XYZ file of C-alpha atoms in Angstrom:
709
model
C -55.026 -70.318 -57.592
C -53.701 -70.748 -54.053
C -54.499 -68.512 -51.111
C -51.090 -66.796 -51.044
C -51.350 -65.827 -54.723
C -54.769 -64.231 -54.174
C -53.537 -62.327 -51.129
C -50.524 -60.947 -52.997
C -52.689 -59.926 -55.944
C -55.070 -58.109 -53.588
C -52.285 -56.445 -51.577
C -50.431 -55.173 -54.657
C -53.559 -54.645 -56.780
C -52.158 -56.758 -59.602
C -53.851 -59.319 -61.870
C -53.859 -62.738 -60.215
C -52.605 -64.376 -63.411
C -49.573 -62.059 -63.480
C -48.793 -62.859 -59.844
C -49.243 -66.593 -60.374
C -46.950 -66.652 -63.417
C -44.336 -64.506 -61.669
C -44.262 -66.857 -58.681
C -43.892 -69.816 -61.057
C -40.953 -68.146 -62.807
C -39.272 -67.335 -59.483
C -39.775 -70.937 -58.372
C -38.128 -72.094 -61.605
C -35.021 -70.118 -60.600
C -35.479 -67.136 -62.917
C -33.915 -63.877 -61.730
C -35.848 -60.643 -61.356
C -33.964 -58.846 -64.204
C -34.572 -61.793 -66.546
C -38.290 -61.989 -65.737
C -38.742 -58.225 -66.150
C -36.838 -58.092 -69.469
C -37.654 -61.364 -71.214
C -40.911 -62.731 -69.792
C -43.293 -59.804 -70.250
C -45.943 -61.954 -71.904
C -46.220 -64.145 -68.819
C -46.117 -61.351 -66.235
C -48.216 -58.779 -68.054
C -45.115 -56.532 -68.411
C -44.479 -56.172 -64.661
C -41.364 -54.162 -63.831
C -38.527 -55.121 -61.454
C -40.059 -53.245 -58.510
C -43.369 -55.097 -58.839
C -41.659 -58.468 -59.266
C -39.470 -57.845 -56.212
C -42.583 -56.878 -54.219
C -44.299 -60.123 -55.243
C -41.237 -62.070 -54.126
C -41.085 -60.246 -50.764
C -44.783 -60.703 -50.013
C -44.573 -64.350 -50.997
C -41.728 -64.870 -48.518
C -43.615 -63.072 -45.730
C -46.873 -64.927 -46.300
C -45.063 -68.246 -46.593
C -43.371 -67.541 -43.255
C -46.762 -66.676 -41.739
C -48.237 -69.972 -42.950
C -45.257 -71.847 -41.526
C -45.751 -70.080 -38.195
C -49.431 -71.097 -38.172
C -48.419 -74.724 -38.718
C -46.020 -74.577 -35.764
C -48.633 -72.948 -33.518
C -51.332 -75.472 -34.428
C -48.928 -78.334 -33.759
C -47.975 -76.933 -30.331
C -51.582 -76.342 -29.227
C -52.639 -79.767 -30.533
C -49.896 -81.425 -28.472
C -51.298 -79.632 -25.414
C -54.744 -81.095 -26.171
C -56.270 -77.598 -26.232
C -57.050 -77.099 -29.932
C -60.754 -76.554 -30.603
C -62.403 -76.214 -34.034
C -63.117 -72.529 -33.310
C -59.503 -71.826 -32.283
C -58.130 -73.658 -35.329
C -60.416 -71.637 -37.622
C -59.240 -68.355 -36.057
C -55.583 -69.311 -36.450
C -55.938 -70.464 -40.047
C -57.863 -67.325 -41.073
C -55.556 -64.882 -39.255
C -53.580 -62.651 -41.641
C -51.811 -60.421 -39.117
C -48.605 -61.678 -37.460
C -49.164 -59.613 -34.283
C -52.738 -60.845 -33.801
C -51.584 -64.411 -34.485
C -49.063 -64.134 -31.658
C -51.766 -62.663 -29.393
C -53.987 -65.690 -30.079
C -51.075 -68.027 -29.367
C -49.846 -66.263 -26.207
C -51.955 -68.210 -23.635
C -50.686 -71.496 -25.104
C -47.089 -70.435 -25.716
C -44.529 -72.367 -23.645
C -42.893 -69.896 -21.303
C -40.352 -69.791 -18.530
C -41.565 -70.344 -14.946
C -43.555 -67.214 -14.066
C -45.007 -65.984 -10.782
C -48.430 -67.043 -12.064
C -47.213 -70.580 -12.813
C -45.765 -70.871 -9.322
C -49.120 -69.748 -7.907
C -50.947 -72.349 -10.003
C -48.606 -75.041 -8.741
C -49.538 -73.920 -5.222
C -53.207 -74.568 -6.036
C -54.298 -70.916 -6.087
C -56.137 -70.897 -9.431
C -59.578 -71.560 -7.811
C -59.017 -68.516 -5.570
C -58.171 -66.403 -8.637
C -61.436 -67.568 -10.223
C -63.422 -66.570 -7.105
C -61.883 -63.082 -7.138
C -62.606 -62.686 -10.876
C -66.255 -63.662 -10.363
C -66.509 -61.091 -7.534
C -68.923 -63.151 -5.498
C -66.891 -63.301 -2.277
C -67.836 -60.639 0.264
C -64.722 -61.513 2.277
C -61.985 -62.752 -0.081
C -59.439 -62.768 2.767
C -61.522 -65.334 4.633
C -61.799 -67.434 1.461
C -58.045 -67.180 1.027
C -57.435 -68.857 4.397
C -58.617 -72.146 2.887
C -55.579 -72.065 0.566
C -52.948 -71.570 3.283
C -50.718 -74.632 3.046
C -47.199 -75.607 2.003
C -45.323 -72.575 0.633
C -48.437 -70.398 1.043
C -47.870 -69.212 4.623
C -50.666 -66.652 5.012
C -53.960 -65.576 3.469
C -52.196 -62.471 2.146
C -49.724 -64.741 0.332
C -52.653 -66.630 -1.163
C -54.282 -63.383 -2.353
C -50.998 -62.181 -3.870
C -50.534 -65.470 -5.737
C -54.111 -65.340 -7.040
C -53.485 -61.779 -8.267
C -50.386 -62.972 -10.143
C -52.583 -65.497 -11.939
C -55.182 -62.821 -12.768
C -52.460 -60.425 -13.969
C -51.106 -63.061 -16.370
C -54.616 -63.900 -17.605
C -55.234 -60.210 -18.357
C -51.850 -59.839 -20.082
C -52.617 -62.803 -22.360
C -56.066 -61.533 -23.290
C -56.272 -60.377 -26.901
C -58.694 -57.538 -26.200
C -56.565 -56.203 -23.355
C -53.455 -56.183 -25.537
C -55.340 -54.565 -28.401
C -56.604 -51.845 -26.023
C -53.037 -50.936 -25.073
C -51.789 -51.362 -28.645
C -54.393 -48.909 -29.975
C -53.368 -46.399 -27.315
C -49.738 -46.695 -28.430
C -50.794 -46.291 -32.067
C -52.671 -43.083 -31.255
C -50.545 -41.484 -28.572
C -47.143 -43.175 -28.201
C -44.326 -40.753 -27.445
C -40.629 -41.410 -27.926
C -38.378 -39.845 -25.323
C -34.589 -39.548 -25.369
C -32.475 -38.558 -22.346
C -28.720 -38.288 -21.969
C -26.950 -40.617 -19.559
C -25.748 -38.065 -16.987
C -22.257 -39.508 -16.643
C -21.756 -39.182 -20.435
C -23.220 -35.683 -20.911
C -19.854 -33.893 -20.965
C -17.973 -36.486 -23.003
C -16.599 -35.349 -26.333
C -18.233 -38.235 -28.220
C -21.617 -37.213 -26.800
C -21.541 -33.788 -28.461
C -22.960 -35.062 -31.754
C -26.063 -36.248 -29.883
C -26.651 -32.950 -28.071
C -29.937 -32.402 -29.924
C -31.292 -35.562 -28.261
C -30.143 -34.964 -24.656
C -33.726 -34.081 -23.730
C -35.935 -34.888 -26.696
C -39.590 -35.872 -26.864
C -42.048 -36.188 -29.756
C -44.955 -38.348 -30.976
C -43.576 -41.655 -32.228
C -45.671 -41.606 -35.411
C -44.110 -38.262 -36.385
C -40.517 -39.274 -35.668
C -38.691 -39.519 -39.034
C -36.452 -42.489 -39.720
C -33.177 -40.554 -39.620
C -33.967 -39.111 -36.184
C -35.003 -42.453 -34.728
C -31.867 -44.138 -36.082
C -29.696 -41.321 -34.691
C -31.218 -41.812 -31.232
C -30.850 -45.584 -31.523
C -27.170 -45.156 -32.348
C -26.741 -42.895 -29.307
C -28.434 -45.558 -27.190
C -26.160 -48.280 -28.587
C -23.126 -46.166 -27.698
C -24.380 -45.785 -24.129
C -24.907 -42.025 -24.410
C -28.719 -41.896 -24.611
C -31.624 -43.701 -22.961
C -34.735 -44.115 -25.117
C -38.230 -44.970 -24.000
C -41.595 -45.249 -25.732
C -44.701 -44.622 -23.641
C -48.382 -43.783 -23.863
C -51.086 -42.398 -21.570
C -50.973 -44.856 -18.648
C -54.087 -43.360 -17.045
C -56.197 -43.876 -20.151
C -54.972 -47.463 -20.613
C -55.617 -48.367 -16.967
C -59.080 -46.812 -17.086
C -60.022 -48.860 -20.151
C -58.566 -52.102 -18.770
C -60.282 -51.694 -15.402
C -63.612 -50.887 -17.045
C -63.471 -54.088 -19.089
C -62.357 -56.299 -16.182
C -63.612 -54.930 -12.870
C -67.252 -55.286 -11.800
C -68.810 -53.511 -8.808
C -66.995 -51.881 -5.901
C -66.577 -54.629 -3.330
C -63.387 -56.151 -1.876
C -62.959 -58.430 -4.901
C -63.199 -55.407 -7.213
C -60.333 -53.714 -5.337
C -58.195 -56.838 -5.645
C -59.059 -57.039 -9.349
C -58.005 -53.409 -9.836
C -54.673 -54.144 -8.201
C -54.181 -57.220 -10.403
C -55.112 -55.281 -13.579
C -52.726 -52.453 -12.649
C -49.940 -54.971 -12.008
C -50.698 -56.710 -15.309
C -50.435 -53.428 -17.210
C -47.288 -52.087 -15.545
C -45.353 -55.351 -15.224
C -46.487 -57.346 -18.260
C -48.550 -55.603 -20.957
C -46.979 -52.146 -21.164
C -43.332 -53.379 -21.353
C -44.352 -55.979 -23.955
C -46.193 -53.477 -26.166
C -43.375 -50.918 -25.734
C -40.891 -53.513 -27.012
C -43.270 -54.317 -29.845
C -43.503 -50.662 -30.914
C -39.775 -50.133 -30.464
C -39.164 -53.053 -32.828
C -41.905 -51.916 -35.208
C -40.623 -48.330 -35.392
C -37.030 -49.539 -35.851
C -38.130 -51.864 -38.645
C -39.978 -49.013 -40.369
C -36.985 -46.689 -39.969
C -34.715 -49.400 -41.364
C -36.965 -49.847 -44.396
C -36.957 -46.115 -45.146
C -33.193 -45.788 -44.657
C -32.517 -48.856 -46.823
C -34.844 -47.516 -49.519
C -32.970 -44.185 -49.576
C -29.614 -45.988 -49.596
C -30.693 -48.244 -52.467
C -31.908 -45.303 -54.566
C -28.648 -43.418 -53.954
C -26.648 -46.516 -54.838
C -28.653 -46.974 -58.043
C -27.980 -43.378 -59.069
C -24.281 -43.722 -58.234
C -23.848 -46.973 -60.155
C -25.716 -45.501 -63.114
C -23.488 -42.388 -63.146
C -22.298 -41.254 -66.549
C -19.160 -43.116 -67.730
C -16.331 -41.518 -69.682
C -15.942 -44.733 -71.657
C -12.875 -46.469 -73.016
C -10.339 -43.645 -72.948
C -6.714 -43.427 -71.873
C -6.932 -41.976 -68.379
C -4.558 -40.586 -65.781
C -5.671 -41.122 -62.183
C -4.441 -38.864 -59.394
C -4.821 -39.623 -55.691
C -4.030 -36.203 -54.158
C -1.941 -35.642 -51.039
C 0.264 -33.013 -49.387
C 3.134 -34.496 -47.380
C 3.068 -37.934 -49.034
C 2.629 -36.483 -52.514
C 0.126 -37.239 -55.275
C 0.017 -40.813 -56.575
C -0.276 -40.774 -60.359
C -1.239 -43.733 -62.564
C -1.777 -44.063 -66.296
C -4.262 -46.594 -67.701
C -5.013 -47.785 -71.224
C -8.519 -47.851 -72.758
C -9.315 -51.155 -71.043
C -8.281 -49.895 -67.606
C -4.971 -51.764 -67.501
C -2.195 -50.142 -65.459
C 0.637 -48.865 -67.677
C 2.633 -46.689 -65.281
C 2.652 -45.209 -61.800
C 4.764 -42.714 -59.869
C 4.487 -40.072 -57.133
C 4.761 -36.306 -57.637
C 5.101 -33.604 -54.955
C 3.560 -30.340 -56.204
C 2.378 -29.128 -52.767
C 3.841 -28.124 -49.432
C 5.910 -29.168 -47.560
C 7.972 -30.665 -50.437
C 6.810 -28.128 -53.069
C 8.522 -29.632 -56.126
C 5.931 -27.952 -58.337
C 8.090 -27.521 -61.444
C 9.283 -31.143 -61.405
C 5.713 -32.332 -60.842
C 4.387 -30.306 -63.780
C 7.128 -31.674 -66.031
C 6.249 -35.218 -64.954
C 2.550 -34.732 -65.735
C 3.383 -33.243 -69.172
C 5.698 -36.171 -69.922
C 3.126 -38.793 -68.901
C 0.279 -37.154 -70.841
C 2.369 -37.179 -74.016
C 3.949 -40.607 -73.483
C 0.694 -42.458 -72.759
C -1.678 -40.393 -74.889
C -3.771 -39.394 -71.862
C -7.239 -38.200 -72.903
C -8.677 -37.391 -69.465
C -7.494 -36.917 -65.883
C -9.393 -38.175 -62.828
C -8.587 -36.432 -59.534
C -9.784 -37.834 -56.219
C -11.948 -35.510 -54.122
C -10.151 -36.088 -50.802
C -7.352 -34.167 -49.093
C -5.552 -31.710 -51.422
C -8.121 -32.243 -54.177
C -8.754 -28.538 -54.853
C -5.060 -27.730 -54.759
C -4.220 -30.610 -57.100
C -6.984 -29.602 -59.501
C -5.644 -26.030 -59.590
C -2.105 -27.372 -60.134
C -3.189 -29.543 -63.092
C -5.068 -26.611 -64.638
C -1.953 -24.463 -64.384
C -0.066 -26.775 -66.747
C -0.672 -25.043 -70.072
C 0.557 -27.949 -72.179
C -2.369 -30.164 -71.192
C -5.270 -27.718 -71.429
C -6.823 -29.851 -74.151
C -7.040 -32.809 -71.741
C -10.303 -32.847 -69.788
C -10.116 -33.280 -66.037
C -12.764 -34.548 -63.641
C -13.055 -34.678 -59.853
C -14.037 -38.209 -58.777
C -15.388 -39.403 -55.423
C -12.814 -41.313 -53.392
C -15.373 -42.907 -51.060
C -14.509 -46.556 -50.616
C -11.256 -46.357 -52.612
C -9.210 -47.183 -49.501
C -11.543 -50.133 -48.803
C -10.953 -51.432 -52.337
C -7.187 -50.839 -52.061
C -6.886 -53.179 -49.084
C -9.389 -55.747 -50.382
C -8.735 -59.267 -51.630
C -9.926 -58.212 -55.100
C -7.326 -55.426 -55.291
C -4.563 -57.726 -54.016
C -5.435 -60.262 -56.708
C -5.448 -57.555 -59.420
C -2.241 -55.865 -58.263
C -0.317 -58.261 -55.999
C 2.960 -56.339 -56.285
C 1.535 -52.808 -55.852
C 0.881 -50.977 -52.594
C -2.480 -49.599 -51.477
C -1.770 -46.056 -52.710
C -1.269 -47.246 -56.292
C -4.409 -49.398 -56.138
C -6.377 -46.396 -54.822
C -5.249 -44.202 -57.728
C -6.187 -46.949 -60.205
C -9.651 -47.183 -58.640
C -10.117 -43.401 -58.992
C -9.175 -43.526 -62.691
C -11.395 -46.517 -63.412
C -14.362 -44.875 -61.673
C -14.177 -42.140 -64.275
C -14.053 -44.638 -67.131
C -16.903 -46.843 -65.867
C -18.316 -46.170 -62.366
C -20.472 -49.309 -62.440
C -17.686 -51.731 -63.335
C -15.393 -50.339 -60.623
C -17.839 -49.691 -57.790
C -19.261 -53.230 -57.826
C -15.904 -54.308 -56.349
C -16.586 -52.336 -53.169
C -18.950 -53.134 -50.315
C -21.870 -50.743 -50.992
C -21.857 -49.682 -47.319
C -18.406 -48.127 -47.899
C -19.310 -46.077 -50.967
C -20.583 -43.127 -48.915
C -24.108 -42.646 -50.260
C -26.161 -43.857 -47.296
C -26.893 -42.878 -43.722
C -26.906 -45.124 -40.664
C -26.036 -48.069 -42.900
C -24.317 -49.788 -39.979
C -27.375 -49.342 -37.750
C -30.081 -50.924 -39.908
C -30.922 -54.614 -40.271
C -27.811 -55.903 -42.034
C -29.415 -58.895 -43.754
C -32.192 -56.735 -45.243
C -29.649 -54.095 -46.262
C -27.422 -56.625 -48.000
C -30.346 -58.243 -49.812
C -31.667 -54.883 -51.051
C -28.262 -53.557 -52.110
C -27.350 -56.801 -53.874
C -30.626 -56.622 -55.817
C -29.880 -52.969 -56.668
C -26.393 -53.794 -57.962
C -27.773 -56.757 -59.924
C -30.472 -54.554 -61.455
C -27.972 -51.864 -62.519
C -25.474 -54.330 -63.990
C -28.146 -56.069 -66.059
C -29.784 -52.804 -67.128
C -26.480 -51.608 -68.612
C -25.265 -54.968 -69.893
C -21.753 -56.393 -69.643
C -18.983 -56.837 -72.209
C -18.273 -60.562 -71.979
C -14.642 -60.180 -73.079
C -13.571 -57.323 -70.800
C -15.741 -57.681 -67.677
C -14.007 -58.525 -64.421
C -14.944 -61.618 -62.461
C -16.586 -59.412 -59.831
C -18.760 -57.616 -62.395
C -19.791 -60.908 -64.000
C -20.885 -62.164 -60.567
C -23.875 -59.799 -60.683
C -25.035 -60.848 -64.165
C -28.403 -62.624 -64.097
C -28.000 -66.366 -63.535
C -24.246 -66.376 -62.867
C -22.806 -65.810 -59.382
C -19.202 -66.170 -58.103
C -18.497 -69.721 -59.338
C -19.732 -69.293 -62.916
C -18.170 -65.809 -63.124
C -14.783 -67.326 -62.250
C -15.316 -70.157 -64.729
C -16.053 -67.618 -67.495
C -12.891 -65.639 -66.738
C -10.815 -68.848 -66.613
C -12.325 -70.045 -69.916
C -11.613 -66.644 -71.499
C -8.005 -66.782 -70.299
C -7.428 -70.311 -71.585
C -9.314 -70.054 -74.898
C -9.116 -66.388 -75.858
C -12.003 -63.914 -76.279
C -15.536 -65.169 -76.848
C -16.587 -64.816 -80.489
C -20.296 -65.611 -79.996
C -22.797 -66.151 -77.199
C -23.152 -69.872 -77.910
C -19.585 -70.386 -76.692
C -20.893 -69.728 -73.194
C -22.367 -73.229 -73.278
C -18.803 -74.602 -73.270
C -17.982 -72.918 -69.945
C -17.773 -75.576 -67.200
C -20.970 -75.887 -65.103
C -22.794 -73.243 -67.171
C -25.877 -75.266 -68.100
C -29.005 -74.454 -70.122
C -30.780 -72.643 -67.281
C -27.807 -70.388 -66.497
C -27.325 -69.707 -70.227
C -30.968 -68.724 -70.580
C -30.736 -66.341 -67.618
C -27.431 -64.632 -68.518
C -27.081 -64.634 -72.315
C -29.217 -61.578 -73.053
C -27.249 -59.397 -70.627
C -23.797 -60.271 -72.004
C -22.423 -58.345 -74.997
C -19.799 -59.390 -77.573
C -18.954 -56.337 -79.744
C -16.529 -58.387 -81.889
C -19.059 -61.140 -82.734
C -19.888 -61.933 -86.352
C -23.550 -61.958 -85.317
C -24.542 -58.333 -84.585
C -27.313 -59.548 -82.258
C -24.614 -60.796 -79.855
C -23.871 -57.140 -79.076
C -27.498 -56.326 -78.294
C -30.088 -57.045 -75.624
C -31.971 -59.345 -78.009
C -32.021 -62.753 -76.322
C -30.658 -65.725 -78.319
C -34.071 -67.387 -77.998
C -35.407 -64.578 -80.233
C -32.663 -64.677 -82.897
C -34.811 -66.785 -85.251
C -37.571 -64.180 -85.141
C -35.128 -61.409 -86.149
C -33.565 -63.598 -88.832
C -37.041 -64.286 -90.261
C -37.772 -60.535 -90.268
C -34.565 -59.940 -92.228
C -35.263 -62.792 -94.641
C -38.800 -61.534 -95.282
C -37.298 -58.119 -96.081
C -34.673 -59.600 -98.412
C -31.719 -58.418 -96.330
C -29.274 -59.479 -93.632
C -29.789 -58.886 -89.916
C -27.046 -56.234 -89.983
C -28.722 -54.420 -92.870
C -32.023 -54.530 -91.005
C -30.368 -52.980 -87.953
C -28.824 -50.189 -90.007
C -31.859 -49.379 -92.175
C -34.670 -47.573 -90.326
C -36.849 -47.496 -93.447
C -36.759 -51.301 -93.753
C -37.728 -51.664 -90.101
C -40.727 -49.380 -90.587
C -42.187 -51.803 -93.139
C -42.259 -54.719 -90.679
C -45.700 -55.852 -89.529
C -44.993 -57.194 -86.037
C -48.310 -59.035 -85.824
C -46.974 -61.542 -88.380
C -44.308 -62.639 -85.897
C -46.468 -63.233 -82.836
C -46.172 -66.805 -81.543
C -47.446 -68.724 -78.527
C -44.449 -67.601 -76.468
C -43.471 -64.293 -78.102
C -46.023 -61.516 -78.077
C -46.104 -57.810 -78.846
C -44.220 -56.701 -75.679
C -41.152 -58.756 -76.658
C -41.430 -57.809 -80.336
C -41.569 -54.103 -79.443
C -38.466 -54.554 -77.250
C -36.694 -56.260 -80.160
C -37.480 -53.371 -82.502
C -36.170 -50.823 -79.980
C -32.981 -52.845 -79.643
C -32.521 -53.138 -83.418
C -32.765 -49.352 -83.602
C -30.034 -48.774 -80.999
C -28.268 -52.082 -80.291
C -26.385 -52.220 -76.984
C -27.195 -48.585 -76.204
C -25.792 -47.589 -72.815
C -28.741 -46.159 -70.828
C -26.450 -43.914 -68.765
C -26.073 -40.186 -69.453
C -23.064 -38.436 -70.935
C -20.442 -37.227 -68.461
C -20.077 -33.462 -67.901
C -17.058 -31.429 -66.799
C -17.336 -29.439 -63.575
C -15.368 -26.636 -61.903
C -15.643 -25.424 -58.304
C -15.647 -21.679 -57.643
C -12.192 -20.108 -57.796
C -10.793 -18.888 -54.466
C -13.228 -20.903 -52.319
C -11.105 -23.657 -50.775
C -11.999 -23.844 -47.050
C -14.961 -23.162 -44.763
C -13.262 -19.884 -43.753
C -13.642 -18.631 -47.342
C -17.437 -18.915 -47.175
C -19.741 -15.955 -46.563
C -23.517 -15.927 -46.195
C -25.233 -15.040 -49.461
C -22.507 -16.476 -51.711
C -23.741 -18.341 -54.785
C -21.573 -21.313 -55.716
C -21.542 -24.376 -57.980
C -21.690 -27.779 -56.276
C -22.072 -31.509 -56.804
C -24.733 -33.579 -55.017
C -22.888 -36.237 -52.984
C -25.665 -37.790 -50.882
C -29.459 -37.704 -50.710
C -31.437 -38.341 -47.519
C -35.074 -38.024 -46.506
C -34.365 -34.707 -44.789
C -32.188 -33.063 -47.417
C -29.255 -33.165 -49.798
C -25.507 -32.994 -49.146
C -23.505 -30.957 -51.639
C -19.749 -30.693 -52.226
C -18.841 -27.046 -52.854
C -15.083 -27.620 -52.717
C -14.273 -26.749 -49.082
C -13.613 -30.304 -47.767
C -16.913 -30.328 -45.830
C -20.199 -30.994 -47.616
C -22.988 -28.477 -47.105
C -26.607 -29.452 -46.478
C -29.616 -28.265 -48.423
C -32.511 -28.974 -46.073
C -35.553 -30.408 -47.850
C -37.369 -27.108 -47.222
C -34.659 -25.253 -49.179
C -34.696 -27.445 -52.298
C -37.463 -25.605 -54.125
C -40.003 -22.805 -53.780
C -42.710 -25.407 -53.231
C -43.391 -28.310 -50.904
C -41.063 -31.254 -51.563
C -41.853 -34.659 -50.053
C -38.939 -36.531 -51.633
C -35.593 -34.868 -52.501
C -35.241 -37.254 -55.460
C -38.065 -35.312 -57.116
C -35.707 -32.325 -57.369
C -32.119 -33.614 -57.592
C -30.124 -36.721 -58.453
C -26.816 -38.005 -57.122
C -23.772 -36.324 -58.721
C -26.009 -33.683 -60.292
C -24.365 -30.294 -60.803
C -26.310 -27.659 -58.878
C -26.011 -24.003 -57.957
C -26.474 -23.111 -54.289
C -26.625 -20.111 -51.977
C -24.807 -20.152 -48.635
C -27.412 -19.539 -45.921
C -25.405 -20.126 -42.734
C -21.906 -21.268 -41.722
C -21.207 -22.871 -38.330
C -17.400 -22.933 -38.305
C -17.124 -24.634 -34.900
C -19.013 -27.705 -36.071
C -18.111 -27.326 -39.769
C -21.788 -27.175 -40.700
C -22.827 -25.370 -43.857
C -26.485 -24.617 -44.621
C -27.328 -24.134 -48.290
C -30.298 -23.297 -50.502
C -30.707 -24.604 -54.037
C -30.992 -21.891 -56.657
C -33.305 -22.575 -59.579
C -31.366 -22.954 -62.820
């Protein structure tokens, strides 16, 4: 068991054997969804979150070990590595402390202290530190030569050396760091020249803002950081300078003589010029990193909920992208999401061809057997919804309002151009709206998650960490639901465990050239899809038309023989076993335990035989906004209205109540009890009932309270 494995096990409070096996599986190239679903015996049934945490900690600790190697090499080359120093470096487990240890040996640009050393002033600095000179100015005269013109110059140079020595001292840095941890304050001020600018108005709350750094929530810190990036705000982080200076002087200055005064000056200079700015930058980076982590976590959870939204399923759908002047773009799709027809109708002002538009909708519903209508939630959404409802002929056709966020991004994307090369962006947008109703997951994976509209400050956080987290979230959702091998798009297949862009394209090309897959084993004929990729992806791909019913389940092909033996022992076929609950009850799972397949996998197999290929997502529900409430001007305090949750943040929940501006339920208004996490109370796209608490018409801000249902 290596050192990193033990550390991870201790940090996450997990069995060392589980951590060791998980790291081995990751090293073998296994994906997180595959390990979580099909290697429970080896991991001790760890879930995706735990496996991802093991992977993250392994990366961090590996980076720390690599940094130690670099530091040891550098100090060794300087001829300054002692056994004691090497021991401290090797045993250090904190990246900040490691850098503190390394600081005196770290190659740096030419500093004032280095210049002073080159001038031969280090012995004078030592004399001042020892405090044994009754007249340091007289001692300094011995060092007047070359560029050192006077004794005062010599003293100043010696103080530069002392200041750098203090700044590189671990204890001194820890003294200041502890002060920042206890008392650091973040302060935001407006740049005076920008105070009256229109773009500065949204940052008005932070024109003169101050609070303890440790109490500053992530959304507020990121808002201030954005204001700073736009040149509107200036942000600083500070602590009690007096307390820090007192502690540093007490640890460095002895007595009250002339040397003591020079030491005090050097310590003060060290703090103000070197230590304090360095620790401020450290805490600015640390607080930003923490805020990023929280924001990314919220974004990922929202994305998961959005991707796992209830699908309508394979129905014939009409998609409507609403508009006033340019009309409503209408498309009709078949059960597989293929475009059958598109046209524009103009039911609203200024064209107002309402009768012709209604006739067109009636004709299309009948001609294409439309079973549901998806209406985008953008401009003219409420008016279009009311128009559709007014058409009596189609009252038996269900209609749903669908989020348009990111539809324009998809419409102009390479993916959309490849799907519909001869259609314009408006048609592609309407198709995306319709497909989102049929299967949100399959459609939304085509769009950059940052454009889907369920995060905050997504452009302000660490982009590499955001992308990694969101990609893992999409991958997790796709593999949790499973993918129809014969209908999935290339983009959807990309996120299947073990595939990626190249193999996804090869699968689609193979499907086009050879027809639909009839069994999972055919995957082995796909170019470049070798045994490892097959192992990783097969269990997440479904083939409803396969002669083997297990091909349409989450049972992995490596376990088919176990199921076949169960059926044989029961004197029936696999299909009969899947359909007959009474037969399954008679199975003694202990008889089928092997060296590689234990009870966790066998229990998963039995659950899958009970409900093969079951979609874990909920059933979709119809929703209607309140009649007569179409704009912010229609709102009155005290009104109770239905709404749909559109975004969840750490500080509250945004809700669409049908007035083109989402209202906010502050976290304190979510329940009649303390709520630490809004996800405890609501989920994305949940239907809720709210009370209007306040309406700020100038800024289009609506404050809401959730009503218990």
